[in-house]
Amino acid sequence: MLVLEDLVIGAGAFRVTADLTLHSGASVAIIGPSGAGKSTLLDAIAGFRSPLSGRILWDGQEITRDAPGKRPVGMLFQDNNLFPHLTLTQNLALALRPDGRLASADHAAIAAALDRVGLAGMENRRPSGLSGGQISRAALARVLLQARPIMALDEPFAALGPALKIEMLDVVAQVAAEIGALVLMVSHDPQDAMRFAGQTVFVNAGVAQGPFDTDALFSDPPKALRAYLGR
Amino acid sequence: MATRPVALIAGALVAGLTLGPVAAVAWRAGVLTGLEPADWAALRFTLVQALLSAALSVAFAIPVARALARRAFPGRGVLIALLGAPFILPVIVAILGLLAVFGRAGVLNRVLEAFGLPEVSIYGLHGVVLAHVFFNLPLATRLILQGWLAIPGERFRLAATLAFTSRDVFRVLERPMLASILPGAFAVIFVICLSSFAVALTLGGGPRATTLELAIYQAVRFDFDLAHAASLALVQLGLALVAGLVALRLSGAGLGAEGMDRVVPRWDAGGTGLRLLDTLWLALVALFLLTPLGLVAARGALGVFSLPGPVWTAAAHSLAVALGSTALCIFWAIPLATRRGELLGLAGIALSPLVLGTGLFLILRAFVNPFSLALPVTGVVNALLSLPFVLRILRPEAEALQQDFSRLGGALGLSPYAWLRWVYLPRMRRPLGFSAGLCAALSMGDLGVIALFADPDRATLPLQIYRLMGAYRMDQASAAAVLLLALSLGLFWIFDRGGRANAGS
C-alpha cells in the first residue's frame, strides 16, 4: 500500500499537493493537463525530487528520504531507459548487480526475462540495433528483473504508434501481473487510462485528486476533467 | 554520481598548487618597488608584440577562413585538420622551421643574396611576431571559420533570391558575424601571446625584445635575483588576469572541429576573380605553415638515428614527464568537469608557466634543492596548464551524460564504481582520449618551466634542442626536432586513437 501523506512538492511558485492511498497490485493512470505536475508527482514517489513537506509510506515504512535505488520503485522513463553502449545482457545485469560486478549476475534469469518480453536470443544486441518497440520491451524486461513492487511509468510509449502502444500496454500488464506490482502510469492520453487502468488520479490546478474508479470517472466527469477532455 | 569528497580533494589540490605559488610570489615581491627601466621596457614590449601578433593573425585569418567557408576542394579536410595542428606542435620545432626559412642561412636570405639584396634578420620584434602569427593564424582561422559556418545556409539562399552580390552578402551577413567573432578571437590570441616565453627566448632577447616572461627567466637564471623575479611575476600575473577575464567575456568558441566538414552553398562567389583570390590565400597559408616544417623534416629525418646519447636521455625524460602530466591532468579533470571546476581550472590559463614556476621555486627552495625536482615540477605545471583545455572538452560531454543517464543510474542504484566502470568511462572514451592526447602532446613539447629549473643532467627534449641551437649544431637540433615532433604527434595519435577504437554507439 502506497500512502502519500499531506505531500507538498514544488519549486519556486510551482506546487503540487497529494494526500491519497493506492493499493498494491492496482493499475493507476495519472492524467491531467500538461504542466499540472503529473511527472513531478511520479518523480517524488521514485525519489528524484524531495518533497517540501509530507511523507511517503510503502506498507507502513517511511521512504520519503530514501535514495531512488533504495525505493521499492522500478521506473520507466520517457527515454534513456537503457545505456546505449551496453548490450541488453549488460544492461539487465546492471539492474541485478548495481555494484557493477556483472560477471556474477544471474544470466539465466536475464535470458528468461528477455524471453518473457519477446526478445529471446537478443542478449548481445545493443539498443542501437533495436526498434523502438524492442527498446521498450527490453526496458520492461529490466523492470521485470528488478521485481520492485511499484512500477512507475513516465509516458514511456509516447513516441510509439497507436498499435505498438497497445501492444506495449499489454506487456506492461503482463509484467505487472507477474511481479504483483502497483502500476503508476503518467499519460496525457485518456484512452490509456480507460484501456489500461482500473483507477485514475487526476492532477489539476496543483492538486492530485483520487484515486477514482476509471470507468465511473469518465462516464460522469467532474467539471475540471470535462474541460481537460474538451467535452 | 560524482563523488563529492574526490571532487573536493582534486579542487583543493589544484587551488593549492595555483594559489600557493602566487602567494609565494606576492610575499616575496613585497611592495612593487623593484621595477627598473628595463622592466618597463619588457612590459611595453610584451604588450606591443601581443597586440601586433593578435591583430595580424586575425587580419590574415579573415580571407583564409572566408575561402575555406565558401570553397569545396580536395584536401579541404586535411587543410582544416592542419590548422588544428599548431596547438600541439612543439614551439621549438616551429622555431627551427622558421629559422630554416627566415633565418640567417635560411631560404629567404639565400634568395635575396642571389639577387644581390641585403640580408634580413629574424631576431627581434618582427621575428617574435612572425612566430606568433605562425602559431595563431591557424587558431584565428578556425575560430572565424566557425563563425562563418554558423550563419544558417537559408540566409545565403535568401541572399541569392534577392540577387545579392558578394559585396552585399558581406555587408548584410558577414560583417555582423565578424563583428561578433573578431573581438573574442583577438582577445584569446592576445592573451596567449602575453605569456610568450619560448618564442621570446629564441627569437627575442636583448633590451629591445624581452617579454616579461623572459625577464623573469633571466632574473632567476642569470641574476639569481628572486625578489626581482617575483616582482616581475606579479606584474605578469596582473596583466594576464585582466586580459584573461576580458578574453573570457568576449569568447565562447570551443576547441572542437564539429561541423567544419561542410561547405555552405553560395551563389554570390562564383566569379573567376573571387575564385583566384581564394585559391591564392589558401595556397599562401598552406605554404606558410608547411614550408618551415618540411624544411626541418628534410634536414633532420636522416640524422635521427645518429643522435647522441644526451638527446635520447632527454627524450626519455620528456616521455616520462608527458605521461605523468597526462595521468595527473586526467585524474584532476574527471571530478572537476563541472561549472565550478572549470572556473577553478581557468586559473591555469591566467597563470603563466614562469609565474607558477617562480612561485614553486620559491616554495621548494625552503625544503630541497629545487633543481633536483625539475622534472616532477615540470610535469605538475604542465598538467595545471592543460587542465583548462581538458575541462573545456570534457565538461559538456560529462554534463550531457549526467543529463541523459543520471536518473537511470539513480533508479538502478548504481554504485560509484559501477557508474565509472560501466557508464562514465565507456561513454567518455572519445573526449577522454582526445584530452589525454592534447595534454600529452602539450607537455611533450613544452619549453617553459623546465628552462627555469633545469640543470645539465635534467633536460627535456625541447630544452635539449634549444641547447643544441645555442651551440650552433643545427643539423643535430633538426634531427632532435624530428624526434620531438614524432613523439608529440605520436602520443596524441595513440591516445586519441585509443579513445575512438571500438567505441560502440
Coordinates of C-alpha atoms in Angstrom, one line a residue, chain A residues 16-93:
Chain A
V16 CA 1.6 20.0 -6.3
T17 CA -0.2 18.6 -3.3
A18 CA -1.2 15.0 -2.8
D19 CA -3.0 13.2 0.0
L20 CA -4.0 9.7 -1.2
T21 CA -3.7 6.0 -0.8
L22 CA -3.0 3.5 -3.6
H23 CA -3.3 -0.3 -3.1
S24 CA -0.8 -3.0 -4.0
G25 CA -1.5 -4.6 -7.3
A26 CA -3.7 -1.8 -8.7
S27 CA -3.2 -0.1 -12.0
V28 CA -3.4 3.6 -11.7
A29 CA -3.3 6.2 -14.5
I30 CA -2.1 9.7 -13.6
I31 CA -3.7 12.1 -16.0
G32 CA -4.1 15.9 -16.3
P33 CA -3.2 18.9 -18.4
S34 CA 0.5 19.3 -19.3
G35 CA 2.4 21.3 -16.7
A36 CA 0.0 20.3 -13.9
G37 CA 2.6 18.2 -12.2
K38 CA 2.0 14.6 -13.2
S39 CA 5.7 13.8 -13.7
T40 CA 6.6 15.8 -10.7
L41 CA 4.4 13.6 -8.6
L42 CA 5.9 10.5 -10.1
D43 CA 9.4 11.9 -9.5
A44 CA 8.7 12.4 -5.8
I45 CA 7.5 8.8 -5.5
A46 CA 10.5 7.5 -7.3
G47 CA 12.9 9.7 -5.3
F48 CA 14.2 12.1 -7.9
R49 CA 12.7 15.1 -6.1
S50 CA 12.4 15.8 -2.4
P51 CA 9.0 16.9 -1.2
L52 CA 8.8 20.2 0.6
S53 CA 6.7 18.6 3.3
G54 CA 4.6 15.5 4.0
R55 CA 5.5 11.8 4.0
I56 CA 5.6 8.8 1.5
L57 CA 4.9 5.4 3.0
W58 CA 5.1 2.0 1.5
D59 CA 3.5 -0.8 3.5
G60 CA 3.8 1.3 6.6
Q61 CA 7.5 2.1 6.1
E62 CA 8.5 5.7 5.5
I63 CA 10.5 6.1 2.3
T64 CA 10.3 9.9 1.9
R65 CA 14.1 10.4 2.1
D66 CA 15.4 7.2 0.6
A67 CA 17.6 7.3 -2.5
P68 CA 15.9 6.3 -5.8
G69 CA 17.8 3.0 -6.0
K70 CA 16.7 2.0 -2.4
R71 CA 13.0 2.5 -3.1
P72 CA 10.5 -0.2 -4.0
V73 CA 10.1 1.5 -7.4
G74 CA 11.1 0.3 -10.8
M75 CA 10.9 3.2 -13.2
L76 CA 10.4 3.5 -16.9
F77 CA 11.4 6.9 -18.3
Q78 CA 10.3 8.7 -21.4
D79 CA 13.7 7.8 -23.0
N80 CA 17.2 6.8 -21.9
N81 CA 15.9 3.6 -20.3
L82 CA 18.9 1.6 -21.5
F83 CA 22.6 2.5 -21.7
P84 CA 23.2 2.6 -25.5
H85 CA 26.8 1.4 -25.3
L86 CA 26.0 -1.8 -23.4
T87 CA 24.4 -5.0 -24.7
L88 CA 21.0 -6.0 -23.4
T89 CA 22.6 -8.6 -21.1
Q90 CA 24.9 -5.9 -19.7
N91 CA 22.1 -3.5 -19.2
L92 CA 20.0 -6.1 -17.4
A93 CA 22.9 -7.3 -15.4

